[in-house]
């Protein structure tokens, strides 16, 4: 007999990509969070989601877009209203990386498969879009945190809930 023991591994999804100087999660980003991430989190009640916000070095620092992008993504996962599920905020870990682009980018460009609101589409020819992103990881129960990731905090209750279910 041969016993094989597999340890669960953290899974990285495509990045949520944002238009320049915007923190609104567009429909392409919502598709990732609602259709890919949420089912995995529902299937494993001990799994955690990690959201790491980035901004392009050409965006205005004062806007704190890396922070806002992460909070908007967390609100979509936790609002419990409209299309948003009600994931417990203690399962959402966040980090703002600023302009640090040390991790490989994995831009999700939905193209024509998703209809975006005016001004929220990320164009295929936008060379800087890959740096305006939120990395999305799911860490199953019993899995190690992804290598090279640290400095996480829980999503702040008051600020995240105030965002409700972003349109």
PDB file of N, CA and C in Angstrom, residues 1-103:
ATOM      1  N   UNK A   1       0.835  -1.182   0.000  1.00  0.00           N
ATOM      2  CA  UNK A   1       0.000   0.000   0.000  1.00  0.00           C
ATOM      3  C   UNK A   1       0.877   1.242   0.000  1.00  0.00           C
ATOM      4  N   UNK A   2       0.394   2.245  -0.635  1.00  0.00           N
ATOM      5  CA  UNK A   2       1.103   3.510  -0.717  1.00  0.00           C
ATOM      6  C   UNK A   2       0.162   4.612  -0.262  1.00  0.00           C
ATOM      7  N   UNK A   3       0.570   5.343   0.756  1.00  0.00           N
ATOM      8  CA  UNK A   3      -0.213   6.476   1.224  1.00  0.00           C
ATOM      9  C   UNK A   3       0.395   7.751   0.679  1.00  0.00           C
ATOM     10  N   UNK A   4      -0.422   8.578   0.109  1.00  0.00           N
ATOM     11  CA  UNK A   4       0.020   9.874  -0.397  1.00  0.00           C
ATOM     12  C   UNK A   4      -0.704  10.946   0.405  1.00  0.00           C
ATOM     13  N   UNK A   5       0.070  11.803   1.029  1.00  0.00           N
ATOM     14  CA  UNK A   5      -0.511  12.899   1.783  1.00  0.00           C
ATOM     15  C   UNK A   5      -0.181  14.199   1.070  1.00  0.00           C
ATOM     16  N   UNK A   6      -1.204  14.875   0.652  1.00  0.00           N
ATOM     17  CA  UNK A   6      -1.019  16.144  -0.040  1.00  0.00           C
ATOM     18  C   UNK A   6      -1.349  17.283   0.909  1.00  0.00           C
ATOM     19  N   UNK A   7      -0.477  18.258   0.964  1.00  0.00           N
ATOM     20  CA  UNK A   7      -0.777  19.446   1.747  1.00  0.00           C
ATOM     21  C   UNK A   7      -1.393  20.476   0.813  1.00  0.00           C
ATOM     22  N   UNK A   8      -2.423  21.130   1.268  1.00  0.00           N
ATOM     23  CA  UNK A   8      -3.060  22.128   0.405  1.00  0.00           C
ATOM     24  C   UNK A   8      -2.092  23.277   0.099  1.00  0.00           C
ATOM     25  N   UNK A   9      -2.259  23.852  -1.061  1.00  0.00           N
ATOM     26  CA  UNK A   9      -1.410  24.957  -1.500  1.00  0.00           C
ATOM     27  C   UNK A   9      -2.251  26.208  -1.703  1.00  0.00           C
ATOM     28  N   UNK A  10      -1.648  27.358  -1.431  1.00  0.00           N
ATOM     29  CA  UNK A  10      -2.314  28.624  -1.715  1.00  0.00           C
ATOM     30  C   UNK A  10      -2.487  28.752  -3.219  1.00  0.00           C
ATOM     31  N   UNK A  11      -3.597  29.333  -3.625  1.00  0.00           N
ATOM     32  CA  UNK A  11      -3.893  29.483  -5.051  1.00  0.00           C
ATOM     33  C   UNK A  11      -3.989  30.966  -5.390  1.00  0.00           C
ATOM     34  N   UNK A  12      -3.273  31.343  -6.441  1.00  0.00           N
ATOM     35  CA  UNK A  12      -3.330  32.732  -6.898  1.00  0.00           C
ATOM     36  C   UNK A  12      -4.248  32.822  -8.107  1.00  0.00           C
ATOM     37  N   UNK A  13      -5.115  33.802  -8.066  1.00  0.00           N
ATOM     38  CA  UNK A  13      -6.028  34.073  -9.167  1.00  0.00           C
ATOM     39  C   UNK A  13      -5.443  35.191 -10.023  1.00  0.00           C
ATOM     40  N   UNK A  14      -6.092  35.456 -11.142  1.00  0.00           N
ATOM     41  CA  UNK A  14      -5.682  36.603 -11.952  1.00  0.00           C
ATOM     42  C   UNK A  14      -5.863  37.873 -11.133  1.00  0.00           C
ATOM     43  N   UNK A  15      -5.023  38.865 -11.444  1.00  0.00           N
ATOM     44  CA  UNK A  15      -5.106  40.152 -10.758  1.00  0.00           C
ATOM     45  C   UNK A  15      -6.355  40.918 -11.196  1.00  0.00           C
ATOM     46  N   UNK A  16      -6.912  41.665 -10.262  1.00  0.00           N
ATOM     47  CA  UNK A  16      -7.958  42.619 -10.597  1.00  0.00           C
ATOM     48  C   UNK A  16      -7.229  43.864 -11.075  1.00  0.00           C
ATOM     49  N   UNK A  17      -7.528  44.309 -12.286  1.00  0.00           N
ATOM     50  CA  UNK A  17      -6.815  45.424 -12.904  1.00  0.00           C
ATOM     51  C   UNK A  17      -7.737  46.634 -12.945  1.00  0.00           C
ATOM     52  N   UNK A  18      -7.154  47.820 -12.718  1.00  0.00           N
ATOM     53  CA  UNK A  18      -7.931  49.050 -12.591  1.00  0.00           C
ATOM     54  C   UNK A  18      -7.539  50.074 -13.650  1.00  0.00           C
ATOM     55  N   UNK A  19      -8.505  50.914 -14.045  1.00  0.00           N
ATOM     56  CA  UNK A  19      -8.156  52.053 -14.903  1.00  0.00           C
ATOM     57  C   UNK A  19      -7.285  53.034 -14.117  1.00  0.00           C
ATOM     58  N   UNK A  20      -6.611  53.914 -14.814  1.00  0.00           N
ATOM     59  CA  UNK A  20      -5.731  54.901 -14.187  1.00  0.00           C
ATOM     60  C   UNK A  20      -6.499  55.772 -13.184  1.00  0.00           C
ATOM     61  N   UNK A  21      -5.922  55.951 -12.006  1.00  0.00           N
ATOM     62  CA  UNK A  21      -6.468  56.788 -10.931  1.00  0.00           C
ATOM     63  C   UNK A  21      -7.878  56.379 -10.498  1.00  0.00           C
ATOM     64  N   UNK A  22      -8.181  55.093 -10.545  1.00  0.00           N
ATOM     65  CA  UNK A  22      -9.481  54.593 -10.125  1.00  0.00           C
ATOM     66  C   UNK A  22      -9.291  53.464  -9.118  1.00  0.00           C
ATOM     67  N   UNK A  23     -10.188  53.398  -8.142  1.00  0.00           N
ATOM     68  CA  UNK A  23     -10.160  52.311  -7.165  1.00  0.00           C
ATOM     69  C   UNK A  23     -11.415  51.449  -7.267  1.00  0.00           C
ATOM     70  N   UNK A  24     -12.295  51.785  -8.212  1.00  0.00           N
ATOM     71  CA  UNK A  24     -13.536  51.030  -8.372  1.00  0.00           C
ATOM     72  C   UNK A  24     -13.248  49.675  -9.009  1.00  0.00           C
ATOM     73  N   UNK A  25     -13.743  48.616  -8.392  1.00  0.00           N
ATOM     74  CA  UNK A  25     -13.609  47.274  -8.959  1.00  0.00           C
ATOM     75  C   UNK A  25     -14.587  47.182 -10.125  1.00  0.00           C
ATOM     76  N   UNK A  26     -14.050  47.024 -11.320  1.00  0.00           N
ATOM     77  CA  UNK A  26     -14.923  46.971 -12.490  1.00  0.00           C
ATOM     78  C   UNK A  26     -15.560  45.587 -12.601  1.00  0.00           C
ATOM     79  N   UNK A  27     -16.387  45.397 -13.612  1.00  0.00           N
ATOM     80  CA  UNK A  27     -17.124  44.145 -13.768  1.00  0.00           C
ATOM     81  C   UNK A  27     -16.205  42.957 -13.998  1.00  0.00           C
ATOM     82  N   UNK A  28     -15.083  43.172 -14.667  1.00  0.00           N
ATOM     83  CA  UNK A  28     -14.111  42.100 -14.870  1.00  0.00           C
ATOM     84  C   UNK A  28     -13.555  41.638 -13.514  1.00  0.00           C
ATOM     85  N   UNK A  29     -13.230  42.580 -12.634  1.00  0.00           N
ATOM     86  CA  UNK A  29     -12.742  42.252 -11.296  1.00  0.00           C
ATOM     87  C   UNK A  29     -13.807  41.559 -10.453  1.00  0.00           C
ATOM     88  N   UNK A  30     -15.050  42.017 -10.586  1.00  0.00           N
ATOM     89  CA  UNK A  30     -16.146  41.379  -9.849  1.00  0.00           C
ATOM     90  C   UNK A  30     -16.327  39.941 -10.300  1.00  0.00           C
ATOM     91  N   UNK A  31     -16.122  39.686 -11.578  1.00  0.00           N
ATOM     92  CA  UNK A  31     -16.242  38.320 -12.082  1.00  0.00           C
ATOM     93  C   UNK A  31     -15.237  37.408 -11.371  1.00  0.00           C
ATOM     94  N   UNK A  32     -14.015  37.881 -11.203  1.00  0.00           N
ATOM     95  CA  UNK A  32     -12.991  37.082 -10.518  1.00  0.00           C
ATOM     96  C   UNK A  32     -13.412  36.817  -9.077  1.00  0.00           C
ATOM     97  N   UNK A  33     -13.827  37.874  -8.379  1.00  0.00           N
ATOM     98  CA  UNK A  33     -14.179  37.736  -6.965  1.00  0.00           C
ATOM     99  C   UNK A  33     -15.432  36.898  -6.741  1.00  0.00           C
ATOM    100  N   UNK A  34     -16.445  37.098  -7.563  1.00  0.00           N
ATOM    101  CA  UNK A  34     -17.731  36.438  -7.337  1.00  0.00           C
ATOM    102  C   UNK A  34     -17.832  35.054  -7.970  1.00  0.00           C
ATOM    103  N   UNK A  35     -17.234  34.860  -9.130  1.00  0.00           N
ATOM    104  CA  UNK A  35     -17.401  33.595  -9.836  1.00  0.00           C
ATOM    105  C   UNK A  35     -16.253  32.615  -9.625  1.00  0.00           C
ATOM    106  N   UNK A  36     -15.100  33.106  -9.184  1.00  0.00           N
ATOM    107  CA  UNK A  36     -13.963  32.211  -8.991  1.00  0.00           C
ATOM    108  C   UNK A  36     -13.587  32.078  -7.516  1.00  0.00           C
ATOM    109  N   UNK A  37     -13.387  33.201  -6.845  1.00  0.00           N
ATOM    110  CA  UNK A  37     -12.914  33.187  -5.463  1.00  0.00           C
ATOM    111  C   UNK A  37     -14.008  32.738  -4.491  1.00  0.00           C
ATOM    112  N   UNK A  38     -15.189  33.306  -4.592  1.00  0.00           N
ATOM    113  CA  UNK A  38     -16.265  33.019  -3.647  1.00  0.00           C
ATOM    114  C   UNK A  38     -16.607  31.531  -3.564  1.00  0.00           C
ATOM    115  N   UNK A  39     -16.749  30.795  -4.676  1.00  0.00           N
ATOM    116  CA  UNK A  39     -17.040  29.360  -4.544  1.00  0.00           C
ATOM    117  C   UNK A  39     -15.946  28.600  -3.779  1.00  0.00           C
ATOM    118  N   UNK A  40     -14.686  28.947  -4.006  1.00  0.00           N
ATOM    119  CA  UNK A  40     -13.606  28.282  -3.271  1.00  0.00           C
ATOM    120  C   UNK A  40     -13.691  28.572  -1.777  1.00  0.00           C
ATOM    121  N   UNK A  41     -14.057  29.784  -1.425  1.00  0.00           N
ATOM    122  CA  UNK A  41     -14.183  30.149  -0.013  1.00  0.00           C
ATOM    123  C   UNK A  41     -15.393  29.475   0.630  1.00  0.00           C
ATOM    124  N   UNK A  42     -16.447  29.293  -0.118  1.00  0.00           N
ATOM    125  CA  UNK A  42     -17.632  28.612   0.418  1.00  0.00           C
ATOM    126  C   UNK A  42     -17.362  27.127   0.629  1.00  0.00           C
ATOM    127  N   UNK A  43     -16.512  26.544  -0.209  1.00  0.00           N
ATOM    128  CA  UNK A  43     -16.190  25.119  -0.103  1.00  0.00           C
ATOM    129  C   UNK A  43     -15.233  24.799   1.038  1.00  0.00           C
ATOM    130  N   UNK A  44     -14.554  25.798   1.562  1.00  0.00           N
ATOM    131  CA  UNK A  44     -13.591  25.595   2.651  1.00  0.00           C
ATOM    132  C   UNK A  44     -13.809  26.699   3.680  1.00  0.00           C
ATOM    133  N   UNK A  45     -14.535  26.383   4.735  1.00  0.00           N
ATOM    134  CA  UNK A  45     -14.912  27.408   5.717  1.00  0.00           C
ATOM    135  C   UNK A  45     -13.719  27.955   6.499  1.00  0.00           C
ATOM    136  N   UNK A  46     -12.565  27.313   6.402  1.00  0.00           N
ATOM    137  CA  UNK A  46     -11.376  27.812   7.085  1.00  0.00           C
ATOM    138  C   UNK A  46     -10.408  28.544   6.167  1.00  0.00           C
ATOM    139  N   UNK A  47     -10.741  28.612   4.894  1.00  0.00           N
ATOM    140  CA  UNK A  47      -9.860  29.287   3.932  1.00  0.00           C
ATOM    141  C   UNK A  47      -9.869  30.795   4.159  1.00  0.00           C
ATOM    142  N   UNK A  48      -8.754  31.402   3.826  1.00  0.00           N
ATOM    143  CA  UNK A  48      -8.629  32.855   3.913  1.00  0.00           C
ATOM    144  C   UNK A  48      -8.336  33.407   2.530  1.00  0.00           C
ATOM    145  N   UNK A  49      -8.733  34.637   2.315  1.00  0.00           N
ATOM    146  CA  UNK A  49      -8.409  35.317   1.061  1.00  0.00           C
ATOM    147  C   UNK A  49      -7.421  36.435   1.379  1.00  0.00           C
ATOM    148  N   UNK A  50      -6.420  36.560   0.536  1.00  0.00           N
ATOM    149  CA  UNK A  50      -5.410  37.606   0.687  1.00  0.00           C
ATOM    150  C   UNK A  50      -5.562  38.566  -0.476  1.00  0.00           C
ATOM    151  N   UNK A  51      -5.642  39.848  -0.168  1.00  0.00           N
ATOM    152  CA  UNK A  51      -5.743  40.897  -1.181  1.00  0.00           C
ATOM    153  C   UNK A  51      -4.554  41.840  -1.007  1.00  0.00           C
ATOM    154  N   UNK A  52      -3.765  41.998  -2.063  1.00  0.00           N
ATOM    155  CA  UNK A  52      -2.580  42.856  -2.010  1.00  0.00           C
ATOM    156  C   UNK A  52      -2.740  43.953  -3.059  1.00  0.00           C
ATOM    157  N   UNK A  53      -2.849  45.179  -2.596  1.00  0.00           N
ATOM    158  CA  UNK A  53      -3.078  46.308  -3.498  1.00  0.00           C
ATOM    159  C   UNK A  53      -1.789  46.927  -4.003  1.00  0.00           C
ATOM    160  N   UNK A  54      -1.794  47.308  -5.274  1.00  0.00           N
ATOM    161  CA  UNK A  54      -0.657  47.968  -5.914  1.00  0.00           C
ATOM    162  C   UNK A  54      -1.160  49.203  -6.649  1.00  0.00           C
ATOM    163  N   UNK A  55      -0.248  50.127  -6.882  1.00  0.00           N
ATOM    164  CA  UNK A  55      -0.564  51.268  -7.742  1.00  0.00           C
ATOM    165  C   UNK A  55       0.606  51.501  -8.677  1.00  0.00           C
ATOM    166  N   UNK A  56       0.300  52.139  -9.782  1.00  0.00           N
ATOM    167  CA  UNK A  56       1.305  52.480 -10.783  1.00  0.00           C
ATOM    168  C   UNK A  56       2.077  53.698 -10.273  1.00  0.00           C
ATOM    169  N   UNK A  57       3.364  53.769 -10.560  1.00  0.00           N
ATOM    170  CA  UNK A  57       4.149  54.909 -10.069  1.00  0.00           C
ATOM    171  C   UNK A  57       3.742  56.221 -10.729  1.00  0.00           C
ATOM    172  N   UNK A  58       2.885  56.184 -11.747  1.00  0.00           N
ATOM    173  CA  UNK A  58       2.378  57.409 -12.367  1.00  0.00           C
ATOM    174  C   UNK A  58       1.097  57.919 -11.735  1.00  0.00           C
ATOM    175  N   UNK A  59       0.527  57.172 -10.817  1.00  0.00           N
ATOM    176  CA  UNK A  59      -0.715  57.600 -10.170  1.00  0.00           C
ATOM    177  C   UNK A  59      -0.405  58.497  -8.972  1.00  0.00           C
ATOM    178  N   UNK A  60      -1.355  59.336  -8.640  1.00  0.00           N
ATOM    179  CA  UNK A  60      -1.168  60.293  -7.543  1.00  0.00           C
ATOM    180  C   UNK A  60      -1.080  59.591  -6.189  1.00  0.00           C
ATOM    181  N   UNK A  61       0.005  59.843  -5.489  1.00  0.00           N
ATOM    182  CA  UNK A  61       0.258  59.210  -4.188  1.00  0.00           C
ATOM    183  C   UNK A  61      -0.836  59.563  -3.181  1.00  0.00           C
ATOM    184  N   UNK A  62      -1.288  60.794  -3.185  1.00  0.00           N
ATOM    185  CA  UNK A  62      -2.257  61.265  -2.193  1.00  0.00           C
ATOM    186  C   UNK A  62      -3.580  60.507  -2.255  1.00  0.00           C
ATOM    187  N   UNK A  63      -3.876  59.882  -3.378  1.00  0.00           N
ATOM    188  CA  UNK A  63      -5.141  59.156  -3.500  1.00  0.00           C
ATOM    189  C   UNK A  63      -5.151  57.838  -2.729  1.00  0.00           C
ATOM    190  N   UNK A  64      -3.981  57.323  -2.357  1.00  0.00           N
ATOM    191  CA  UNK A  64      -3.865  56.047  -1.632  1.00  0.00           C
ATOM    192  C   UNK A  64      -4.670  54.947  -2.334  1.00  0.00           C
ATOM    193  N   UNK A  65      -4.481  54.849  -3.645  1.00  0.00           N
ATOM    194  CA  UNK A  65      -5.274  53.920  -4.440  1.00  0.00           C
ATOM    195  C   UNK A  65      -5.022  52.462  -4.092  1.00  0.00           C
ATOM    196  N   UNK A  66      -3.799  52.123  -3.666  1.00  0.00           N
ATOM    197  CA  UNK A  66      -3.543  50.734  -3.279  1.00  0.00           C
ATOM    198  C   UNK A  66      -4.414  50.347  -2.084  1.00  0.00           C
ATOM    199  N   UNK A  67      -4.557  51.250  -1.108  1.00  0.00           N
ATOM    200  CA  UNK A  67      -5.438  51.004   0.047  1.00  0.00           C
ATOM    201  C   UNK A  67      -6.901  50.894  -0.382  1.00  0.00           C
ATOM    202  N   UNK A  68      -7.346  51.855  -1.171  1.00  0.00           N
ATOM    203  CA  UNK A  68      -8.752  51.894  -1.579  1.00  0.00           C
ATOM    204  C   UNK A  68      -9.123  50.691  -2.446  1.00  0.00           C
ATOM    205  N   UNK A  69      -8.220  50.271  -3.310  1.00  0.00           N
ATOM    206  CA  UNK A  69      -8.503  49.120  -4.168  1.00  0.00           C
ATOM    207  C   UNK A  69      -8.717  47.856  -3.348  1.00  0.00           C
ATOM    208  N   UNK A  70      -7.883  47.665  -2.350  1.00  0.00           N
ATOM    209  CA  UNK A  70      -8.005  46.491  -1.486  1.00  0.00           C
ATOM    210  C   UNK A  70      -9.307  46.533  -0.695  1.00  0.00           C
ATOM    211  N   UNK A  71      -9.657  47.685  -0.158  1.00  0.00           N
ATOM    212  CA  UNK A  71     -10.892  47.800   0.621  1.00  0.00           C
ATOM    213  C   UNK A  71     -12.121  47.573  -0.256  1.00  0.00           C
ATOM    214  N   UNK A  72     -12.113  48.077  -1.484  1.00  0.00           N
ATOM    215  CA  UNK A  72     -13.250  47.853  -2.381  1.00  0.00           C
ATOM    216  C   UNK A  72     -13.399  46.375  -2.728  1.00  0.00           C
ATOM    217  N   UNK A  73     -12.286  45.691  -2.951  1.00  0.00           N
ATOM    218  CA  UNK A  73     -12.344  44.250  -3.235  1.00  0.00           C
ATOM    219  C   UNK A  73     -12.867  43.497  -2.004  1.00  0.00           C
ATOM    220  N   UNK A  74     -12.415  43.888  -0.811  1.00  0.00           N
ATOM    221  CA  UNK A  74     -12.886  43.254   0.425  1.00  0.00           C
ATOM    222  C   UNK A  74     -14.384  43.495   0.623  1.00  0.00           C
ATOM    223  N   UNK A  75     -14.855  44.683   0.275  1.00  0.00           N
ATOM    224  CA  UNK A  75     -16.276  44.997   0.422  1.00  0.00           C
ATOM    225  C   UNK A  75     -17.127  44.117  -0.492  1.00  0.00           C
ATOM    226  N   UNK A  76     -16.639  43.840  -1.678  1.00  0.00           N
ATOM    227  CA  UNK A  76     -17.398  42.989  -2.591  1.00  0.00           C
ATOM    228  C   UNK A  76     -17.541  41.577  -2.013  1.00  0.00           C
ATOM    229  N   UNK A  77     -16.523  41.095  -1.342  1.00  0.00           N
ATOM    230  CA  UNK A  77     -16.571  39.754  -0.759  1.00  0.00           C
ATOM    231  C   UNK A  77     -17.376  39.671   0.538  1.00  0.00           C
ATOM    232  N   UNK A  78     -17.618  40.820   1.179  1.00  0.00           N
ATOM    233  CA  UNK A  78     -18.180  40.756   2.529  1.00  0.00           C
ATOM    234  C   UNK A  78     -19.465  41.544   2.772  1.00  0.00           C
ATOM    235  N   UNK A  79     -19.938  42.321   1.832  1.00  0.00           N
ATOM    236  CA  UNK A  79     -21.061  43.232   2.093  1.00  0.00           C
ATOM    237  C   UNK A  79     -22.368  42.520   2.426  1.00  0.00           C
ATOM    238  N   UNK A  80     -22.611  41.370   1.813  1.00  0.00           N
ATOM    239  CA  UNK A  80     -23.832  40.628   2.119  1.00  0.00           C
ATOM    240  C   UNK A  80     -25.095  41.262   1.588  1.00  0.00           C
ATOM    241  N   UNK A  81     -24.969  42.154   0.610  1.00  0.00           N
ATOM    242  CA  UNK A  81     -26.132  42.805  -0.002  1.00  0.00           C
ATOM    243  C   UNK A  81     -25.986  42.725  -1.512  1.00  0.00           C
ATOM    244  N   UNK A  82     -27.113  42.779  -2.199  1.00  0.00           N
ATOM    245  CA  UNK A  82     -27.066  42.750  -3.660  1.00  0.00           C
ATOM    246  C   UNK A  82     -26.349  41.500  -4.151  1.00  0.00           C
ATOM    247  N   UNK A  83     -25.381  41.679  -5.042  1.00  0.00           N
ATOM    248  CA  UNK A  83     -24.639  40.540  -5.591  1.00  0.00           C
ATOM    249  C   UNK A  83     -23.500  40.093  -4.690  1.00  0.00           C
ATOM    250  N   UNK A  84     -23.225  40.852  -3.641  1.00  0.00           N
ATOM    251  CA  UNK A  84     -22.068  40.591  -2.785  1.00  0.00           C
ATOM    252  C   UNK A  84     -22.368  39.538  -1.715  1.00  0.00           C
ATOM    253  N   UNK A  85     -21.492  38.538  -1.582  1.00  0.00           N
ATOM    254  CA  UNK A  85     -21.656  37.550  -0.504  1.00  0.00           C
ATOM    255  C   UNK A  85     -21.332  38.184   0.849  1.00  0.00           C
ATOM    256  N   UNK A  86     -21.514  37.434   1.922  1.00  0.00           N
ATOM    257  CA  UNK A  86     -21.260  37.970   3.263  1.00  0.00           C
ATOM    258  C   UNK A  86     -20.126  37.214   3.949  1.00  0.00           C
ATOM    259  N   UNK A  87     -18.976  37.207   3.337  1.00  0.00           N
ATOM    260  CA  UNK A  87     -17.808  36.554   3.919  1.00  0.00           C
ATOM    261  C   UNK A  87     -17.391  37.297   5.185  1.00  0.00           C
ATOM    262  N   UNK A  88     -17.093  36.555   6.225  1.00  0.00           N
ATOM    263  CA  UNK A  88     -16.634  37.133   7.482  1.00  0.00           C
ATOM    264  C   UNK A  88     -15.320  37.875   7.246  1.00  0.00           C
ATOM    265  N   UNK A  89     -15.250  39.121   7.675  1.00  0.00           N
ATOM    266  CA  UNK A  89     -14.054  39.947   7.454  1.00  0.00           C
ATOM    267  C   UNK A  89     -12.798  39.367   8.091  1.00  0.00           C
ATOM    268  N   UNK A  90     -12.951  38.508   9.092  1.00  0.00           N
ATOM    269  CA  UNK A  90     -11.766  37.911   9.716  1.00  0.00           C
ATOM    270  C   UNK A  90     -11.059  36.948   8.756  1.00  0.00           C
ATOM    271  N   UNK A  91     -11.744  36.560   7.688  1.00  0.00           N
ATOM    272  CA  UNK A  91     -11.147  35.659   6.689  1.00  0.00           C
ATOM    273  C   UNK A  91     -10.465  36.432   5.552  1.00  0.00           C
ATOM    274  N   UNK A  92     -10.526  37.749   5.604  1.00  0.00           N
ATOM    275  CA  UNK A  92      -9.927  38.571   4.553  1.00  0.00           C
ATOM    276  C   UNK A  92      -8.701  39.280   5.115  1.00  0.00           C
ATOM    277  N   UNK A  93      -7.552  38.982   4.547  1.00  0.00           N
ATOM    278  CA  UNK A  93      -6.298  39.623   4.946  1.00  0.00           C
ATOM    279  C   UNK A  93      -5.882  40.582   3.839  1.00  0.00           C
ATOM    280  N   UNK A  94      -5.443  41.778   4.227  1.00  0.00           N
ATOM    281  CA  UNK A  94      -5.108  42.785   3.225  1.00  0.00           C
ATOM    282  C   UNK A  94      -3.699  43.332   3.446  1.00  0.00           C
ATOM    283  N   UNK A  95      -3.163  43.875   2.400  1.00  0.00           N
ATOM    284  CA  UNK A  95      -1.859  44.535   2.451  1.00  0.00           C
ATOM    285  C   UNK A  95      -1.797  45.513   1.286  1.00  0.00           C
ATOM    286  N   UNK A  96      -1.230  46.670   1.533  1.00  0.00           N
ATOM    287  CA  UNK A  96      -1.027  47.658   0.471  1.00  0.00           C
ATOM    288  C   UNK A  96       0.450  47.714   0.154  1.00  0.00           C
ATOM    289  N   UNK A  97       0.786  47.379  -1.074  1.00  0.00           N
ATOM    290  CA  UNK A  97       2.187  47.314  -1.488  1.00  0.00           C
ATOM    291  C   UNK A  97       2.664  48.586  -2.164  1.00  0.00           C
ATOM    292  N   UNK A  98       1.783  49.538  -2.385  1.00  0.00           N
ATOM    293  CA  UNK A  98       2.176  50.779  -3.046  1.00  0.00           C
ATOM    294  C   UNK A  98       2.645  50.514  -4.467  1.00  0.00           C
ATOM    295  N   UNK A  99       3.802  51.054  -4.805  1.00  0.00           N
ATOM    296  CA  UNK A  99       4.330  50.875  -6.164  1.00  0.00           C
ATOM    297  C   UNK A  99       5.252  49.667  -6.265  1.00  0.00           C
ATOM    298  N   UNK A 100       5.364  48.889  -5.195  1.00  0.00           N
ATOM    299  CA  UNK A 100       6.198  47.684  -5.222  1.00  0.00           C
ATOM    300  C   UNK A 100       5.594  46.673  -6.197  1.00  0.00           C
ATOM    301  N   UNK A 101       6.328  46.363  -7.229  1.00  0.00           N
ATOM    302  CA  UNK A 101       5.847  45.419  -8.236  1.00  0.00           C
ATOM    303  C   UNK A 101       6.723  44.165  -8.249  1.00  0.00           C
ATOM    304  N   UNK A 102       7.213  43.760  -7.067  1.00  0.00           N
ATOM    305  CA  UNK A 102       8.121  42.615  -6.981  1.00  0.00           C
ATOM    306  C   UNK A 102       7.457  41.308  -7.409  1.00  0.00           C
ATOM    307  N   UNK A 103       6.182  41.163  -7.149  1.00  0.00           N
ATOM    308  CA  UNK A 103       5.497  39.934  -7.553  1.00  0.00           C
ATOM    309  C   UNK A 103       5.116  40.020  -9.026  1.00  0.00           C
TER     310      UNK A 103
END
